PDB file with SEQRES, HELIX, SHEET and CRYST1 records, atoms N, CA, C and O in Angstrom:
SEQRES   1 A   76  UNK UNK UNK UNK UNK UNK UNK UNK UNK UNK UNK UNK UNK          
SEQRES   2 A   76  UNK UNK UNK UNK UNK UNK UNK UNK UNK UNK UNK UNK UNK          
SEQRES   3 A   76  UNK UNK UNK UNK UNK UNK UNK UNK UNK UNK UNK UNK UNK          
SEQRES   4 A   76  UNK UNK UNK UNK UNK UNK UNK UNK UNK UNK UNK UNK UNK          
SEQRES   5 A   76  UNK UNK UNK UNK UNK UNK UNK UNK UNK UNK UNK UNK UNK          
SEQRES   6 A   76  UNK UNK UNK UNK UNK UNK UNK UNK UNK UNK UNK                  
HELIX    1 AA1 UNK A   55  UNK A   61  1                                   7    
HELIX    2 AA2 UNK A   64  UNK A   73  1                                  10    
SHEET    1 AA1 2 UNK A  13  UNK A  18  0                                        
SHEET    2 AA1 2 UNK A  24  UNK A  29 -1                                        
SHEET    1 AA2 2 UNK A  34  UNK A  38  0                                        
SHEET    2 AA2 2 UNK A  47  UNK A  51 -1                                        
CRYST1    1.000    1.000    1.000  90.00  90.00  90.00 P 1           1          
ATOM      1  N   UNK A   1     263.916 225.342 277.009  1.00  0.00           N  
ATOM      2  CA  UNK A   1     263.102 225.584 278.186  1.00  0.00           C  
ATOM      3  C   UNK A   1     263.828 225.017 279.411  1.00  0.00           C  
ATOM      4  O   UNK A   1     264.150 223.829 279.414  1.00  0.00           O  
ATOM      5  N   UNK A   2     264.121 225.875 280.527  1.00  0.00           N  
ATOM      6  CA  UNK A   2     264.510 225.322 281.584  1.00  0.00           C  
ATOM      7  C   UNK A   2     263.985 223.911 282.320  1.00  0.00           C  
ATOM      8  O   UNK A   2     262.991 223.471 281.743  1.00  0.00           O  
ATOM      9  N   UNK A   3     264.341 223.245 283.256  1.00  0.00           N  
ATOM     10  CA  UNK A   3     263.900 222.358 283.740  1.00  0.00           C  
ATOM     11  C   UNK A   3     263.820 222.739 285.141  1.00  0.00           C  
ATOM     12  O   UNK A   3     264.582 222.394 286.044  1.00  0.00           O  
ATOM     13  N   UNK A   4     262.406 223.788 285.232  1.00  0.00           N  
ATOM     14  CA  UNK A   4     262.149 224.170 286.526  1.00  0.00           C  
ATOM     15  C   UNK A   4     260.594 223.847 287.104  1.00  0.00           C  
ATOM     16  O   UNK A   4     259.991 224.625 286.365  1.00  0.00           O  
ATOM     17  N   UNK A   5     259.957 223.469 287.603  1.00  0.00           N  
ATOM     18  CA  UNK A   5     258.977 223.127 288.818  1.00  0.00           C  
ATOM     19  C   UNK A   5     258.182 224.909 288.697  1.00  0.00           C  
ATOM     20  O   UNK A   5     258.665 225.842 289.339  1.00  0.00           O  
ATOM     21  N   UNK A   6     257.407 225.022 288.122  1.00  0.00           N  
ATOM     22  CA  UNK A   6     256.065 226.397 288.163  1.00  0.00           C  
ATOM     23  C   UNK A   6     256.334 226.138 289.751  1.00  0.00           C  
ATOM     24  O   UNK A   6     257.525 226.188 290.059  1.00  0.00           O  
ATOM     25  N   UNK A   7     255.743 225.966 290.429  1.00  0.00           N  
ATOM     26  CA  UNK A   7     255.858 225.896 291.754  1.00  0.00           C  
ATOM     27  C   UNK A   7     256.369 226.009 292.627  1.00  0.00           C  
ATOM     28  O   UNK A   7     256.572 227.046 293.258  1.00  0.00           O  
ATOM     29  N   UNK A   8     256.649 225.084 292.824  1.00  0.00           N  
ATOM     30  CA  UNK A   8     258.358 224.837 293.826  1.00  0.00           C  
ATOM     31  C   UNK A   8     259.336 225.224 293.865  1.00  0.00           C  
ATOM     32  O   UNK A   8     259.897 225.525 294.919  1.00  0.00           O  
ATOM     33  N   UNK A   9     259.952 225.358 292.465  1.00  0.00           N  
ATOM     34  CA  UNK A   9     261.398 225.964 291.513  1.00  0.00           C  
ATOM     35  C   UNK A   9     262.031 225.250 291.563  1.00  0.00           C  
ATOM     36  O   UNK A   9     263.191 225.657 291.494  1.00  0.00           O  
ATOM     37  N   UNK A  10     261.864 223.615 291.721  1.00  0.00           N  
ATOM     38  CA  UNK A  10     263.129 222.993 291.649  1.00  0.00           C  
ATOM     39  C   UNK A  10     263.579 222.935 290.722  1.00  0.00           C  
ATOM     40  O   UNK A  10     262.923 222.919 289.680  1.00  0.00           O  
ATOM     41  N   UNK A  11     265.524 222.854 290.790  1.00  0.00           N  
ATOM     42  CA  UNK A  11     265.433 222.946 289.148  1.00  0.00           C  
ATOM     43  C   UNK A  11     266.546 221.501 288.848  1.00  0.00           C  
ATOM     44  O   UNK A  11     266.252 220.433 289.385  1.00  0.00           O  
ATOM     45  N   UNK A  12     267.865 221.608 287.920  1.00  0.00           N  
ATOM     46  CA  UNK A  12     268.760 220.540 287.733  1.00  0.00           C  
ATOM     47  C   UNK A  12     269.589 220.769 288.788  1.00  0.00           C  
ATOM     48  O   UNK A  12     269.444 221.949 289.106  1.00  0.00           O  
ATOM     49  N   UNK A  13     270.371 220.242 289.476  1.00  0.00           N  
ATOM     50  CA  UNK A  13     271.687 220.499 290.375  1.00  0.00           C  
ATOM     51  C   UNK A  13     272.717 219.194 289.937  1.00  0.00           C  
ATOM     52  O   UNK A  13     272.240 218.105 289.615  1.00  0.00           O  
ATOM     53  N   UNK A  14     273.832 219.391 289.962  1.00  0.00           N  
ATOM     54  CA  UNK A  14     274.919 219.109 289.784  1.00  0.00           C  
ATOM     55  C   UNK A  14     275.700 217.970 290.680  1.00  0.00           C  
ATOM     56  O   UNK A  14     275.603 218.254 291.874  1.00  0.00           O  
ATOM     57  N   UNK A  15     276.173 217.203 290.532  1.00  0.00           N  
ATOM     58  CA  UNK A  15     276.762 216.519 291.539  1.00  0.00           C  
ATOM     59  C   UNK A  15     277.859 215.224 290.951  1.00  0.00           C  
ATOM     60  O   UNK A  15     278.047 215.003 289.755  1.00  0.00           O  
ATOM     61  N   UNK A  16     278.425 214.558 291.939  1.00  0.00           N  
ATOM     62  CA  UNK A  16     279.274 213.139 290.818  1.00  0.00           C  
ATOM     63  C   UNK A  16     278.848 211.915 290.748  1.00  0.00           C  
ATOM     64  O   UNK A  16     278.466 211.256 291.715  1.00  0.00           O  
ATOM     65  N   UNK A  17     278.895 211.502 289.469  1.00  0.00           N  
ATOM     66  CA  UNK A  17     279.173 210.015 289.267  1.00  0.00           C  
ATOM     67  C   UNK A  17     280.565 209.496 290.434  1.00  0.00           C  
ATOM     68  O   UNK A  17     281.658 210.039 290.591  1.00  0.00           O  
ATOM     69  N   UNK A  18     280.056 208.401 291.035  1.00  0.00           N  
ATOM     70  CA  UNK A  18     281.037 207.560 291.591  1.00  0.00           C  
ATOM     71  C   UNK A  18     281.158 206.559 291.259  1.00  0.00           C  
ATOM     72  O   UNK A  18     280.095 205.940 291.310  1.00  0.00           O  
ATOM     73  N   UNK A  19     282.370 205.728 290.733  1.00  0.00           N  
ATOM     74  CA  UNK A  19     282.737 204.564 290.478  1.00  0.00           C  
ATOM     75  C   UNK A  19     282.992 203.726 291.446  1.00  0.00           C  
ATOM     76  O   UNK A  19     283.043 204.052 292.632  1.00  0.00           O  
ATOM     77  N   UNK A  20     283.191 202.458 290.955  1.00  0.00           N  
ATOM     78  CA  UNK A  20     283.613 201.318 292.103  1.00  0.00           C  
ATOM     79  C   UNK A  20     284.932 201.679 292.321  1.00  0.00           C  
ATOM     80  O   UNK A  20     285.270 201.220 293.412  1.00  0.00           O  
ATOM     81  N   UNK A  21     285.798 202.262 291.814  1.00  0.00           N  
ATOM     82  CA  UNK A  21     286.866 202.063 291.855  1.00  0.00           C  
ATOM     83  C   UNK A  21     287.314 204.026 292.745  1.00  0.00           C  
ATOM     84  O   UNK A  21     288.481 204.406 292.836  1.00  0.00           O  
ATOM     85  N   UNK A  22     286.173 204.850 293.219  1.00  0.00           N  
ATOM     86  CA  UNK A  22     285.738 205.834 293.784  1.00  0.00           C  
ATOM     87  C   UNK A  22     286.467 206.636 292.423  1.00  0.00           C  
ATOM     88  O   UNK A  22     287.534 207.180 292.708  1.00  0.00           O  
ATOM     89  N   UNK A  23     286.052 206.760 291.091  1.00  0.00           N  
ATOM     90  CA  UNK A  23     287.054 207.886 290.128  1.00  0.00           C  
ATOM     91  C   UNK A  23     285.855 208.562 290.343  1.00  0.00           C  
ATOM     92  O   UNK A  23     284.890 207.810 290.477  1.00  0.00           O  
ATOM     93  N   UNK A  24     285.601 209.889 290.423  1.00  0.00           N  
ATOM     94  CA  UNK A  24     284.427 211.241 289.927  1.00  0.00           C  
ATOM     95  C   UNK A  24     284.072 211.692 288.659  1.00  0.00           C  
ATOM     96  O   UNK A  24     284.819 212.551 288.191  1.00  0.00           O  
ATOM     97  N   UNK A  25     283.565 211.502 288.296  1.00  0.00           N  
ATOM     98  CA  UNK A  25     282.980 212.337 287.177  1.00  0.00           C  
ATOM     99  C   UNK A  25     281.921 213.112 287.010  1.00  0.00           C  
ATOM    100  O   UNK A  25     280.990 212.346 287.253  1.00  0.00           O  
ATOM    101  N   UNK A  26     281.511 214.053 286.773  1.00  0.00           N  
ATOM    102  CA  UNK A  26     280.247 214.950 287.269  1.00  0.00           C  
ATOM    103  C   UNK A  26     278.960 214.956 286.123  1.00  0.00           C  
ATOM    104  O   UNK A  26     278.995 215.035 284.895  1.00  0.00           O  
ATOM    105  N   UNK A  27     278.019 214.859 286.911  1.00  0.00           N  
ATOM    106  CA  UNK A  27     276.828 214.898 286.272  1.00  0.00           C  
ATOM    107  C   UNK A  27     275.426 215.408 286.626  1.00  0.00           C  
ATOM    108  O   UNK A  27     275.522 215.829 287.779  1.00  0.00           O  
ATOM    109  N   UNK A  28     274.505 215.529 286.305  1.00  0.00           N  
ATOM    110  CA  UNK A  28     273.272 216.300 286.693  1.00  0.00           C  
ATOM    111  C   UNK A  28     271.938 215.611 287.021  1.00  0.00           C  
ATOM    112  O   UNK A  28     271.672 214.737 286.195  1.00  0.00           O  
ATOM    113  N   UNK A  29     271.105 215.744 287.910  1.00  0.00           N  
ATOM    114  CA  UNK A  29     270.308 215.216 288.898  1.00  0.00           C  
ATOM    115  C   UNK A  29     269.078 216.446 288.442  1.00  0.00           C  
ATOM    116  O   UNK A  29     268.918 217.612 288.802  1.00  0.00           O  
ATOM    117  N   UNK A  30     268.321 215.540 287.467  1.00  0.00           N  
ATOM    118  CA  UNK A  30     267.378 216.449 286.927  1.00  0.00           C  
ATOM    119  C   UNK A  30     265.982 215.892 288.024  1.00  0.00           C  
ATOM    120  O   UNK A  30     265.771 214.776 288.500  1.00  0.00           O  
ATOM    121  N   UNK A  31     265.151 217.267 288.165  1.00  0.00           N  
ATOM    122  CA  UNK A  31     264.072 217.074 289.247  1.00  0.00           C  
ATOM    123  C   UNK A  31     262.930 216.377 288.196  1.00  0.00           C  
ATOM    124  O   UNK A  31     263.041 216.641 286.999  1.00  0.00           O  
ATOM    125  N   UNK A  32     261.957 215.585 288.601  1.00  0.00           N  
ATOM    126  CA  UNK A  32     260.645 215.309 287.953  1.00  0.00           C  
ATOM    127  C   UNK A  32     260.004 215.763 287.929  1.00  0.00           C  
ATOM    128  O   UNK A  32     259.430 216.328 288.860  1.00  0.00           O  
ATOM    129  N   UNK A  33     259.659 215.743 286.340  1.00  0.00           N  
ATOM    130  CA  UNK A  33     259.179 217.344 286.105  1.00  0.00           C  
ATOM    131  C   UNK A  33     258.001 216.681 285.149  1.00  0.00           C  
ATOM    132  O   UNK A  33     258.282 215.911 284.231  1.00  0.00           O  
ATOM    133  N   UNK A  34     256.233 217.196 285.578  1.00  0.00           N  
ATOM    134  CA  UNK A  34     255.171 216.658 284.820  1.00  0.00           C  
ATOM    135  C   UNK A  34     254.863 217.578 283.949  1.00  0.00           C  
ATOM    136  O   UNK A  34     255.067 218.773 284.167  1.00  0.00           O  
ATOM    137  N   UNK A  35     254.437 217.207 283.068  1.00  0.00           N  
ATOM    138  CA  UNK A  35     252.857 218.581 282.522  1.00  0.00           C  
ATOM    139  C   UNK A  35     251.688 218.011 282.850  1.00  0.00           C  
ATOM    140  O   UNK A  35     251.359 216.877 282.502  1.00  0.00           O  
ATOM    141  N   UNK A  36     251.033 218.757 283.514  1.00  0.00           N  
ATOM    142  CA  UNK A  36     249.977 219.080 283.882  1.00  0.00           C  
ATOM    143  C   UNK A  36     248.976 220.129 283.642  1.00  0.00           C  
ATOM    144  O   UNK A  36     249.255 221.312 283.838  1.00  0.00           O  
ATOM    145  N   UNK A  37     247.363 219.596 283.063  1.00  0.00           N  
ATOM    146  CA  UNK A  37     246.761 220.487 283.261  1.00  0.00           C  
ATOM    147  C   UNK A  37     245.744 220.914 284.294  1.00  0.00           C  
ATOM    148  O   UNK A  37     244.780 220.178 284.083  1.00  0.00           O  
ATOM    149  N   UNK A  38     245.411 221.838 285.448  1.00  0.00           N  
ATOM    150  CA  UNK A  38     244.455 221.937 286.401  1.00  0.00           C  
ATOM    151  C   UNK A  38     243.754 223.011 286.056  1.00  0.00           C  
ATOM    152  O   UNK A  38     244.226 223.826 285.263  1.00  0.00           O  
ATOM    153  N   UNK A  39     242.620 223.149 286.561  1.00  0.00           N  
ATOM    154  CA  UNK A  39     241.632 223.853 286.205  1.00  0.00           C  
ATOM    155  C   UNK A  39     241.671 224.870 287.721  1.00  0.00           C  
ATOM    156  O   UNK A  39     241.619 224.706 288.940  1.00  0.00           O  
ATOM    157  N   UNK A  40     241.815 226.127 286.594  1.00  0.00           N  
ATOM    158  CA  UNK A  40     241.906 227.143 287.641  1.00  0.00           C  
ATOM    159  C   UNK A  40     240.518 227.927 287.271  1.00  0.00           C  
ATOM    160  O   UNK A  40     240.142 228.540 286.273  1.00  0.00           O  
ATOM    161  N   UNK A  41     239.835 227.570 288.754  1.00  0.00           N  
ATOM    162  CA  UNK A  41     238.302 228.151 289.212  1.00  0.00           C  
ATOM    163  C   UNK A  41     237.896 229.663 288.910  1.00  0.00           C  
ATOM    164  O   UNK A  41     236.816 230.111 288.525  1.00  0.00           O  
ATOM    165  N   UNK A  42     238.769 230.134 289.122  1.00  0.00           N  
ATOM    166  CA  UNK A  42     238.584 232.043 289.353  1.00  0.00           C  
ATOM    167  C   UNK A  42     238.392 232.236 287.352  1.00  0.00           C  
ATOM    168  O   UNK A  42     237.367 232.626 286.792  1.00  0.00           O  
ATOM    169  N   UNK A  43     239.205 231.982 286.925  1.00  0.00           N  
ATOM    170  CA  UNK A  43     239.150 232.279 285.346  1.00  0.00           C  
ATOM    171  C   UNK A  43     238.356 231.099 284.364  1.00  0.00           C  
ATOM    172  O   UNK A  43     238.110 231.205 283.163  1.00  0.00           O  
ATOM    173  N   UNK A  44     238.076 230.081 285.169  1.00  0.00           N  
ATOM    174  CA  UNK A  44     237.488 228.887 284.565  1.00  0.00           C  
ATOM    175  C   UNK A  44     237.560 228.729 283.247  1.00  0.00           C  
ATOM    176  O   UNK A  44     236.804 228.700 282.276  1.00  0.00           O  
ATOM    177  N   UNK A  45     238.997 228.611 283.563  1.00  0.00           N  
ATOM    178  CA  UNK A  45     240.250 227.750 282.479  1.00  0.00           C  
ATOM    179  C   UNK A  45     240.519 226.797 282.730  1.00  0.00           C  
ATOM    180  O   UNK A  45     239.787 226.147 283.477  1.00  0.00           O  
ATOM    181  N   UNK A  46     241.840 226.199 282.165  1.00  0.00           N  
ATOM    182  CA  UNK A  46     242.317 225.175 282.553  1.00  0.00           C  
ATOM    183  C   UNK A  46     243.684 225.400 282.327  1.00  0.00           C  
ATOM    184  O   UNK A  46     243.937 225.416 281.123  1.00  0.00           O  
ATOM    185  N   UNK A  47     244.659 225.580 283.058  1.00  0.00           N  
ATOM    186  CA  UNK A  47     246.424 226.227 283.224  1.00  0.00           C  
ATOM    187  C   UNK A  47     247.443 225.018 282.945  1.00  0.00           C  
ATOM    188  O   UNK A  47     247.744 224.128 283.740  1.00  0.00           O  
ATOM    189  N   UNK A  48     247.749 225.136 282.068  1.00  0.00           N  
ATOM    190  CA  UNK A  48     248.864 223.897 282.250  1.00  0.00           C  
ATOM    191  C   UNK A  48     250.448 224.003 282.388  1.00  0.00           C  
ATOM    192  O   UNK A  48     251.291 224.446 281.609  1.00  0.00           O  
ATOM    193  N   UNK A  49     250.528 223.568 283.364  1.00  0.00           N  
ATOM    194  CA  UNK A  49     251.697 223.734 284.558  1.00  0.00           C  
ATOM    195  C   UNK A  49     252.893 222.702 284.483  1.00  0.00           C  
ATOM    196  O   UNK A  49     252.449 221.596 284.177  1.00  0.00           O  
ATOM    197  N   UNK A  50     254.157 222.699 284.649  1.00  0.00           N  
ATOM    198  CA  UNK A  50     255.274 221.730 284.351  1.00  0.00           C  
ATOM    199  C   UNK A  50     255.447 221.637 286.009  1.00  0.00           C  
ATOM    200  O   UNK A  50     255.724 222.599 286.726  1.00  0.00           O  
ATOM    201  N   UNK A  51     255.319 220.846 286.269  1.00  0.00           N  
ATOM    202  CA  UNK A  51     255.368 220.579 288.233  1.00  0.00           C  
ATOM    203  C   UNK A  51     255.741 219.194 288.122  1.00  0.00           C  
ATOM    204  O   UNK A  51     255.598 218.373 287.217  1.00  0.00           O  
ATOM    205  N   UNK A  52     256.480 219.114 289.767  1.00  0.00           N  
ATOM    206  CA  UNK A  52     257.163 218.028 290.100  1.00  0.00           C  
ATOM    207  C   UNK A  52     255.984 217.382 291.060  1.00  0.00           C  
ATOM    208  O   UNK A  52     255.025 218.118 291.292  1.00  0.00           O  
ATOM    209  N   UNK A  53     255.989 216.189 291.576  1.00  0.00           N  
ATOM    210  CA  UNK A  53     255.189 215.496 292.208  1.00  0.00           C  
ATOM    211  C   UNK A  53     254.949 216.446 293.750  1.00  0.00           C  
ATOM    212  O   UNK A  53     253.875 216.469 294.351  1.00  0.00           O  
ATOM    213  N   UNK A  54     256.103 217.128 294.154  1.00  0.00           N  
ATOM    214  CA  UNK A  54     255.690 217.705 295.247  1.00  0.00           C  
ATOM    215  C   UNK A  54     254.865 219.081 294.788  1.00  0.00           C  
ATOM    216  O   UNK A  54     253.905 219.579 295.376  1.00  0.00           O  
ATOM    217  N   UNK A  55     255.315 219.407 293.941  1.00  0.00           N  
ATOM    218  CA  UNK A  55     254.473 220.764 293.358  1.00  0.00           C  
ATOM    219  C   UNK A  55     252.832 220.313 293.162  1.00  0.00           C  
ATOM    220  O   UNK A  55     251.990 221.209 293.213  1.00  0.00           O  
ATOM    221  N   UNK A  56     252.399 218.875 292.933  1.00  0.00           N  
ATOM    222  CA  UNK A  56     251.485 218.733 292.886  1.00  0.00           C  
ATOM    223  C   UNK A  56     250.638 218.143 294.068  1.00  0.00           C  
ATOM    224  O   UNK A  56     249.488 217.710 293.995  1.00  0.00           O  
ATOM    225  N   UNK A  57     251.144 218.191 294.757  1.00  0.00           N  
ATOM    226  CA  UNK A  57     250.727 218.052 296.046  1.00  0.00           C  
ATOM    227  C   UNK A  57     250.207 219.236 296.875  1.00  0.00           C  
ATOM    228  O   UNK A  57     249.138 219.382 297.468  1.00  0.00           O  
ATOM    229  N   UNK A  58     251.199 219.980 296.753  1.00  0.00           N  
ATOM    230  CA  UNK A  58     251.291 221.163 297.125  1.00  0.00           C  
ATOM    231  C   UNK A  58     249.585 222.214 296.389  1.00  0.00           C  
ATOM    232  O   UNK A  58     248.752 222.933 296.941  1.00  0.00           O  
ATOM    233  N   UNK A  59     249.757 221.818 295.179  1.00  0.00           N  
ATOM    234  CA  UNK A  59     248.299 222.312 294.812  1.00  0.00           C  
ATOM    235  C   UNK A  59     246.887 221.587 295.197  1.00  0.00           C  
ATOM    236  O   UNK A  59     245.870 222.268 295.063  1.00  0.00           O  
ATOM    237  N   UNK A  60     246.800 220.624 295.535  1.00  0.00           N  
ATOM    238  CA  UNK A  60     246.193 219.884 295.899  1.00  0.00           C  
ATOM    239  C   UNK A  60     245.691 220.241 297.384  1.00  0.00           C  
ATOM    240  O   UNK A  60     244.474 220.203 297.563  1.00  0.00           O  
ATOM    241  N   UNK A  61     246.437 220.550 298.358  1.00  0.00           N  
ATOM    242  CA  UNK A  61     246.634 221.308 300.064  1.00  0.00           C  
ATOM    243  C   UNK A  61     246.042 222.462 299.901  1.00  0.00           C  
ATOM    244  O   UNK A  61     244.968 222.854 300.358  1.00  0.00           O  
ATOM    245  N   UNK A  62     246.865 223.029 299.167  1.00  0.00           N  
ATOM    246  CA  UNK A  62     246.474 224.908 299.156  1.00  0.00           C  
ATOM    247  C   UNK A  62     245.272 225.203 298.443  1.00  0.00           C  
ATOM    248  O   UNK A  62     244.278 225.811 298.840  1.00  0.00           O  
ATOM    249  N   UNK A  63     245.572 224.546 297.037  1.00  0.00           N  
ATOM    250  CA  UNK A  63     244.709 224.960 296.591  1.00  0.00           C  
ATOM    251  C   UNK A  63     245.200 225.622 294.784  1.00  0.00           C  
ATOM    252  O   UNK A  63     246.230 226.269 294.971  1.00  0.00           O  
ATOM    253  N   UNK A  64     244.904 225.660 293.536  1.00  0.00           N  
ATOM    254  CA  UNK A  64     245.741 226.235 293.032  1.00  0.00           C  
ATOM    255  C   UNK A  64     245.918 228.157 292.838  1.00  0.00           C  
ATOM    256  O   UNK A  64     246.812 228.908 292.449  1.00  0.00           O  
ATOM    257  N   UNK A  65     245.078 228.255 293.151  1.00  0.00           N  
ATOM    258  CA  UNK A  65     245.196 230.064 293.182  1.00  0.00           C  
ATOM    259  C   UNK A  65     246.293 230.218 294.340  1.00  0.00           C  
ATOM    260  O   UNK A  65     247.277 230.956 294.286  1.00  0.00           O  
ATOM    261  N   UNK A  66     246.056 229.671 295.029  1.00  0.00           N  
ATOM    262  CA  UNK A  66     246.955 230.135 296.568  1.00  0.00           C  
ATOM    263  C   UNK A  66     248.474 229.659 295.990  1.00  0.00           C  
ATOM    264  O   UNK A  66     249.320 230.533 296.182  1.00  0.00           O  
ATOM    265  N   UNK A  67     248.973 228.468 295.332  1.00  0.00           N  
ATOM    266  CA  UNK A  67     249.913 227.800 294.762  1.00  0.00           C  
ATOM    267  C   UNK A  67     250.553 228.703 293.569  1.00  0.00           C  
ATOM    268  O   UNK A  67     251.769 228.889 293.532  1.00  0.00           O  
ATOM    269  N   UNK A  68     249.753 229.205 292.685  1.00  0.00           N  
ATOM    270  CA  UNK A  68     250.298 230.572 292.187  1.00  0.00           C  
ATOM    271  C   UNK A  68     251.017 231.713 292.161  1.00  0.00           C  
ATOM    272  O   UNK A  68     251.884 232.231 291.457  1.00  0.00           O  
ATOM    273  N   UNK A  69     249.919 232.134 293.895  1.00  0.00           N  
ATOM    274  CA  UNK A  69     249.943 233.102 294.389  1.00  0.00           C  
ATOM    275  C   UNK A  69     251.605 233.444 294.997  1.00  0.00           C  
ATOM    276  O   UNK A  69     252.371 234.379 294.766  1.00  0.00           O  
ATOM    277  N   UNK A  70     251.730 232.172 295.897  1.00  0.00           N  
ATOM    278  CA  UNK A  70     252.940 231.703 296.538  1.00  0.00           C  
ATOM    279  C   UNK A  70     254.276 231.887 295.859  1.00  0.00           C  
ATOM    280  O   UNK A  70     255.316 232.462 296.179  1.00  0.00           O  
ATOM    281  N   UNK A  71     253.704 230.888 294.348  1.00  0.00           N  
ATOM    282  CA  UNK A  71     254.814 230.967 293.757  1.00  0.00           C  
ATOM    283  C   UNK A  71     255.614 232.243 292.673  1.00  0.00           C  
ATOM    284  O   UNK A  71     256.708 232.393 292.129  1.00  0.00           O  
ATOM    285  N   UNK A  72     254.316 232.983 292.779  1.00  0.00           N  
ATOM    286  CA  UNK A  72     254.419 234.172 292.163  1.00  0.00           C  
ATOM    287  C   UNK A  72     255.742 235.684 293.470  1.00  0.00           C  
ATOM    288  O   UNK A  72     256.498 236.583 293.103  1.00  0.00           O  
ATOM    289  N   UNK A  73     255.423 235.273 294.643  1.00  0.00           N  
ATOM    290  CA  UNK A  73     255.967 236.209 295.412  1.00  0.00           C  
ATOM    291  C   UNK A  73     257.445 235.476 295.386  1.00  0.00           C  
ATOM    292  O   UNK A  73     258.483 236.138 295.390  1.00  0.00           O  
ATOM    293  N   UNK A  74     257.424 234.175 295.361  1.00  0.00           N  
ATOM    294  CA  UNK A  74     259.034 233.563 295.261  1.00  0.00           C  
ATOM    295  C   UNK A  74     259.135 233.885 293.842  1.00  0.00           C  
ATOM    296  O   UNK A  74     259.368 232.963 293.061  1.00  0.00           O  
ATOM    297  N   UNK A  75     259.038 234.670 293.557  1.00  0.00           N  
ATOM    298  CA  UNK A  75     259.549 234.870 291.915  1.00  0.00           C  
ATOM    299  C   UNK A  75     259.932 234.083 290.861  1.00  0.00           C  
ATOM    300  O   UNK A  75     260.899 234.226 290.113  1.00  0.00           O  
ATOM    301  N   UNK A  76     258.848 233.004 290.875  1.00  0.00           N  
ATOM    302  CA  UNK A  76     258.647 231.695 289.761  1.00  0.00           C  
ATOM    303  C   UNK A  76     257.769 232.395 288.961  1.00  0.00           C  
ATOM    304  O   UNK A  76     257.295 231.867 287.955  1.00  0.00           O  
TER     305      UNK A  76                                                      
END                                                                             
């Protein structure tokens, strides 16, 4: 399973280890990533969602249908 944000889409990105001594070595900068379950009103369920702390914020503002909705047109 990827390590992507339902929401947001954040996903892993890439970048270097730096030493004291400045050598590079490369490694990956994974986003925080929850499970979560919220209760979506319209189907009065309960959806459980892999979101990062801003993704859950973000549902929280909007709302989660609208947070869906959003993330559905960004093609998450």
């Amino acid at each position: 399973m990827p390590r992507v944000c339902d929401i947001t889409g954040k996903k892993t990105i890439s970048g270097n280890n730096v030493s004291h001594s400045n050598t590079k070595t490369r490694r990956k900068f994974f986003p925080n990533l929850q499970y979560k379950k919220f209760w979506l009103e319209e189907e009065k369920r309960f959806v459980a969602l892999r979101v990062t702390p801003k993704g859950m914020r973000t549902i929280n503002k909007i709302g989660l249908a609208a947070a869906l909705k959003r993330a559905k047109e960004n093609g998450l």
